[in-house]
Short mmCIF file of C-alpha atoms in Angstrom, two decimals:
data_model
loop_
_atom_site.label_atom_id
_atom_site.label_comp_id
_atom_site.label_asym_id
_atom_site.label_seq_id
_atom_site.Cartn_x
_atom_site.Cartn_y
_atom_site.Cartn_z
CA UNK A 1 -1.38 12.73 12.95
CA UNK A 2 0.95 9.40 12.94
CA UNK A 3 3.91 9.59 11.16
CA UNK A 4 6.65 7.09 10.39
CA UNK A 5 10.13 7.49 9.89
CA UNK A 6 11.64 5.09 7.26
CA UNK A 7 15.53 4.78 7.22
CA UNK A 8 17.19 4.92 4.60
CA UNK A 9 16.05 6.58 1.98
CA UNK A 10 17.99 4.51 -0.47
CA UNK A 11 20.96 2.11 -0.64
CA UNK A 12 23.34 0.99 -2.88
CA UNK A 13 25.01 -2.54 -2.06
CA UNK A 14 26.42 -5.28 -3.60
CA UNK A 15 24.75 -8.84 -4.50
CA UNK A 16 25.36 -10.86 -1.15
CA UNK A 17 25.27 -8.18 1.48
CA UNK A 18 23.13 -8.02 4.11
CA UNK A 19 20.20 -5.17 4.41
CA UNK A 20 19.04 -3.64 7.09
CA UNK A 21 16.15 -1.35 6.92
CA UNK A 22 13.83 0.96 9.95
CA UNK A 23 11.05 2.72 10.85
CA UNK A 24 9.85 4.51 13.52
CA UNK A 25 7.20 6.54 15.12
CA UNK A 26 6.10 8.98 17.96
CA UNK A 27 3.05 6.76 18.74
CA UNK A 28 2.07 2.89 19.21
CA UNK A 29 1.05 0.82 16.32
CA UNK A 30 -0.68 -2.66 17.53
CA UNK A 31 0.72 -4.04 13.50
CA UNK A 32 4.00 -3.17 11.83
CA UNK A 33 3.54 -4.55 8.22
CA UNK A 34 6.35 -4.58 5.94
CA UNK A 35 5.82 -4.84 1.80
CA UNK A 36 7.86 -4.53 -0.96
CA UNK A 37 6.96 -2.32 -4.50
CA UNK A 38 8.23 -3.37 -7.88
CA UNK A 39 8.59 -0.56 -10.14
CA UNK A 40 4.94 -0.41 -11.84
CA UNK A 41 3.54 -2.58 -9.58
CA UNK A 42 1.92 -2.84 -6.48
CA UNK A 43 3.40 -3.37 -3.16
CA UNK A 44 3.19 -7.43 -2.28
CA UNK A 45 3.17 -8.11 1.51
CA UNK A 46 6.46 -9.99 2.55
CA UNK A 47 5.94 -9.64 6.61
CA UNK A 48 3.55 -8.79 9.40
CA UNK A 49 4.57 -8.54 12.80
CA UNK A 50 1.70 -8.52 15.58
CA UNK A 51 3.17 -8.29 19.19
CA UNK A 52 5.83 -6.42 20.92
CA UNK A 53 9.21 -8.13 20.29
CA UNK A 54 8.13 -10.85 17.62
CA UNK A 55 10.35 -11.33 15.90
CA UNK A 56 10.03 -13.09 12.11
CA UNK A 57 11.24 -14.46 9.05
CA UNK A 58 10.24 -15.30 5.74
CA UNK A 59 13.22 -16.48 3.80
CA UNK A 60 16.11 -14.21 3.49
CA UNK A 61 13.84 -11.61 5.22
CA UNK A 62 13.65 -11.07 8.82
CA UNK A 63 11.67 -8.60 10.76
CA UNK A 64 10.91 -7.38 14.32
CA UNK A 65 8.25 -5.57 15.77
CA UNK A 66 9.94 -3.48 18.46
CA UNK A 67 9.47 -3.69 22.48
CA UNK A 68 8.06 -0.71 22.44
CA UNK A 69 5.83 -0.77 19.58
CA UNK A 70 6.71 2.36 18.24
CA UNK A 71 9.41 0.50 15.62
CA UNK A 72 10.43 -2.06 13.68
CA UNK A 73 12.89 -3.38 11.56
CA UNK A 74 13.46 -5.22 8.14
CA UNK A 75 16.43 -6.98 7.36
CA UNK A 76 17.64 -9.04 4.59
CA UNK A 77 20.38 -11.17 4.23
CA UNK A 78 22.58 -12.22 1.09
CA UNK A 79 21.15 -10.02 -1.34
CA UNK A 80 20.22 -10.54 -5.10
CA UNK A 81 19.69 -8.62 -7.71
CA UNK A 82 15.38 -9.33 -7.93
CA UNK A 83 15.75 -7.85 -3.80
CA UNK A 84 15.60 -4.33 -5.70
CA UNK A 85 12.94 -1.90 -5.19
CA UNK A 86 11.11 0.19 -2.66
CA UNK A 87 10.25 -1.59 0.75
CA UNK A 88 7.42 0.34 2.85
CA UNK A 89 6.90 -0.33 6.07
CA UNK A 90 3.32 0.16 7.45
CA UNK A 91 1.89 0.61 10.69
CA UNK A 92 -1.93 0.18 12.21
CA UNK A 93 -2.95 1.83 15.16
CA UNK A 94 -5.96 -0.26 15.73
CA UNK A 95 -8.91 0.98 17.60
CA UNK A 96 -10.97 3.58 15.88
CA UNK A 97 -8.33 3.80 12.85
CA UNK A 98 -9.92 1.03 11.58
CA UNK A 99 -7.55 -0.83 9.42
CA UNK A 100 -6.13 2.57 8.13
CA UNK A 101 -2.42 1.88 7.45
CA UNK A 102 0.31 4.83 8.25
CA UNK A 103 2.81 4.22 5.56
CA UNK A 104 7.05 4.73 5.88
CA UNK A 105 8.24 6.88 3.11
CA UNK A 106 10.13 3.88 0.98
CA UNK A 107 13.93 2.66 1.26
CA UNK A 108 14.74 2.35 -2.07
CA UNK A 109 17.04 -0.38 -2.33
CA UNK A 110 19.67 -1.33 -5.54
CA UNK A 111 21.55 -3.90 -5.47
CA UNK A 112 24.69 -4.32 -7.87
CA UNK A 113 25.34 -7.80 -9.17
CA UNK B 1 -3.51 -16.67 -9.68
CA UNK B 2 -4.35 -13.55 -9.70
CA UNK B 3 -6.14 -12.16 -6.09
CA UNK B 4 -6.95 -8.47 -6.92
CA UNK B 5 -7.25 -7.68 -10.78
CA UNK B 6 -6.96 -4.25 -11.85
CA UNK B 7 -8.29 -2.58 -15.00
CA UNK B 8 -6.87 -1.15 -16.98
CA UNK B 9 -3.30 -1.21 -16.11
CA UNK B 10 -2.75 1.76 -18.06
CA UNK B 11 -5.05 4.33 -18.44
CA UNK B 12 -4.62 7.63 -20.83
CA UNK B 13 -7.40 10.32 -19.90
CA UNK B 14 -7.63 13.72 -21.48
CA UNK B 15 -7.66 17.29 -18.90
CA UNK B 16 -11.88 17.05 -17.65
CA UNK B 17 -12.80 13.85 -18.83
CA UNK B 18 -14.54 11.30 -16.69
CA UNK B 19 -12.34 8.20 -16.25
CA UNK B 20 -13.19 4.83 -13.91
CA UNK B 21 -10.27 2.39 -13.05
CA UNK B 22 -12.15 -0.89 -12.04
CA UNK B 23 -10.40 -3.52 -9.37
CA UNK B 24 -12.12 -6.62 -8.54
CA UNK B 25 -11.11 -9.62 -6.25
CA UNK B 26 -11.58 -13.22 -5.77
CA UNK B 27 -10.58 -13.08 -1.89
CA UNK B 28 -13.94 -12.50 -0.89
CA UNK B 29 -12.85 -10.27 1.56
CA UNK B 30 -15.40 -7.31 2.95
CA UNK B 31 -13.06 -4.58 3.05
CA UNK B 32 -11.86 -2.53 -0.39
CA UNK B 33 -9.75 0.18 -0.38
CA UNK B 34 -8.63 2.52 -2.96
CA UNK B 35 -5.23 4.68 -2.95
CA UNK B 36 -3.50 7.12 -4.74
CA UNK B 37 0.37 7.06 -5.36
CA UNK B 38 2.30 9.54 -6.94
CA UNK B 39 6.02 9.05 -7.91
CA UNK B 40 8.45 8.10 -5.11
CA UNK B 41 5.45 8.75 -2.32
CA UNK B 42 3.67 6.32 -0.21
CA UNK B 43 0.18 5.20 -0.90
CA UNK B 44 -2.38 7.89 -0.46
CA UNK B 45 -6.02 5.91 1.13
CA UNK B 46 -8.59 7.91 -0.61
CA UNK B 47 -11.52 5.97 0.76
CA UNK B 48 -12.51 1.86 1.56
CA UNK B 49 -15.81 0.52 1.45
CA UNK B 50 -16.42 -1.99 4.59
CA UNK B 51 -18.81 -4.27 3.27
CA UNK B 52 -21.72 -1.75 1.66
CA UNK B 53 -20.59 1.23 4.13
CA UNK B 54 -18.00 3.90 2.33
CA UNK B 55 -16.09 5.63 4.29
CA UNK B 56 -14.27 8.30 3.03
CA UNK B 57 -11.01 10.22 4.36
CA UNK B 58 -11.45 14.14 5.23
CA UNK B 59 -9.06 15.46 2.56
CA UNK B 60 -10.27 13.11 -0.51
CA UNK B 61 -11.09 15.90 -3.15
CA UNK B 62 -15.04 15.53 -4.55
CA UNK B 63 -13.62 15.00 -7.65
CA UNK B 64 -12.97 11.38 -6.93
CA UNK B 65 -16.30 9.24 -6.23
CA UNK B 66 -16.67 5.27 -5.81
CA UNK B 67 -18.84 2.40 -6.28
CA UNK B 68 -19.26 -1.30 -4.87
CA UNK B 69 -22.14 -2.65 -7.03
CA UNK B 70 -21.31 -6.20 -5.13
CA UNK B 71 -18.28 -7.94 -2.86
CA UNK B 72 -16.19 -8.67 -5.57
CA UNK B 73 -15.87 -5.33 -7.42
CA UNK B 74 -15.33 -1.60 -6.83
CA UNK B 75 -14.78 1.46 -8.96
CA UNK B 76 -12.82 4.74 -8.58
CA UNK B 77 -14.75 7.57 -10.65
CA UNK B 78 -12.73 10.79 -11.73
CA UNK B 79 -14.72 13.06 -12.61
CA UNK B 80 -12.90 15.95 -14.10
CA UNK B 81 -8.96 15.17 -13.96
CA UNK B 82 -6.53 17.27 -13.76
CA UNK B 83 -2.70 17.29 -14.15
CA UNK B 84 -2.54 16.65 -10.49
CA UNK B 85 -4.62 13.43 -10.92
CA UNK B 86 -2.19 11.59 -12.67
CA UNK B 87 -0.48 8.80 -10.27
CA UNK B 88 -0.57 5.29 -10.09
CA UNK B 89 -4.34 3.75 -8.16
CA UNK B 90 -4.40 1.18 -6.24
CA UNK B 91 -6.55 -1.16 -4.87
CA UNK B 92 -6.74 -3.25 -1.79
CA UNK B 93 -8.75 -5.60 -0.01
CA UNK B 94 -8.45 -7.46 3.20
CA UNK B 95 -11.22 -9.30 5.35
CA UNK B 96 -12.39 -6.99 8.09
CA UNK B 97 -9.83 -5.04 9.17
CA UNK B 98 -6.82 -7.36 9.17
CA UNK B 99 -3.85 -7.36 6.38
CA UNK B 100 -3.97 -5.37 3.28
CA UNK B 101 -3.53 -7.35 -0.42
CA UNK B 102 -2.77 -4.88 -2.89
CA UNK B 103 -3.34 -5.38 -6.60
CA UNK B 104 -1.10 -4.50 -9.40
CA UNK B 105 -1.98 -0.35 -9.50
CA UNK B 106 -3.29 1.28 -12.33
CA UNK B 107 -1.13 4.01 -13.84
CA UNK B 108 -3.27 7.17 -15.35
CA UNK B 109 -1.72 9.75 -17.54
CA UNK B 110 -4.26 12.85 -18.05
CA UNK B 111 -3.18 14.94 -21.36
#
């Protein structure tokens, strides 16, 4: 089945750095969705990216959907402490997977003030 | 204001005993989903309804059932827990098969 590879597993930065986050996979995904998890909570959607090479931003958050749709990546600039948690990227194949989403495995993300 | 509402948002269960978690939405959307998530994992789908239709995913032990009585709410039924079973649930819904809007999780503790 799909898989997707989610770099890094964790990171440890300082308020005000810039994030950069990855994920990618041995097959196509039509949607790369990216969310973010609160501890307790569920994940929120921050970004989804729907064509090769878009590339988009909401607030400090930027994403791209890669040119060859098997990656995308998540960055974040000028941290702050309420950045930290897990971000999951997600990816749907389309097609006959319905809307079933293939999930990264989380970058956990802390961020020292 | 709130999209997709969980109940409870904690739930303590003893080992066997039937438990239902409850998520209902005012999106109106047609598609529910419920997942399983255990500690530092991804979400887990278990099974989505689209519209009336349930659709379940091949590894989804019995032991976990589901009900849409109408578009707004859907159930997860446990219906013998076990240690295993304990994770956070959560629901989603989106409208046909576009983005996913989760809802808060509920976290279940069996004894």
């Amino acid at each position: 089945g799909q898989q997707l590879n989610q770099s890094p597993q964790s990171m440890f930065i300082q308020e005000g750095e810039d994030v950069s986050m990855n994920c990618t996979s041995s097959s196509i995904f039509n949607t790369w969705l990216w969310y973010k998890q609160d501890p307790g909570e569920g994940p929120v959607l921050l970004i989804a990216l729907y064509k090769a090479g878009e590339l988009t931003s909401n607030g400090r958050l930027t994403a791209q959907f890669g040119i060859t749709r098997k990656d995308s990546f998540l960055n974040i600039s000028a941290s702050i402490p309420s950045d930290v948690g897990i971000y999951f990227c997600a990816g749907n194949a389309g097609g006959t997977s319905y809307g079933k989403l293939t999930f990264g495995q989380g970058t956990i993300l802390t961020v020292h003030p | 204001d709130a999209m997709v509402i969980q109940n409870p948002r904690y739930q303590v269960t003893q080992f066997g005993k039937p438990v239902t978690l409850s998520c209902s939405q005012t999106l109106n959307h047609n598609v529910m989903y419920w997942y399983q998530q255990k500690s530092s994992q991804a979400p887990k789908l278990l099974f989505h309804y689209y519209d009336k239709d349930f659709n379940n995913e091949a590894d989804t032990p019995d032991n976990f059932q589901s009900r849409r009585p109408n578009t707004s709410f859907c159930f997860l039924d446990i219906r013998s827990p076990g240690l295993g079973d304990a994770a956070m649930y959560l629901c989603a819904t989106s409208r046909d098969y576009s983005l996913q809007y989760f809802g808060p999780g509920t976290r279940l503790t069996v004894l």
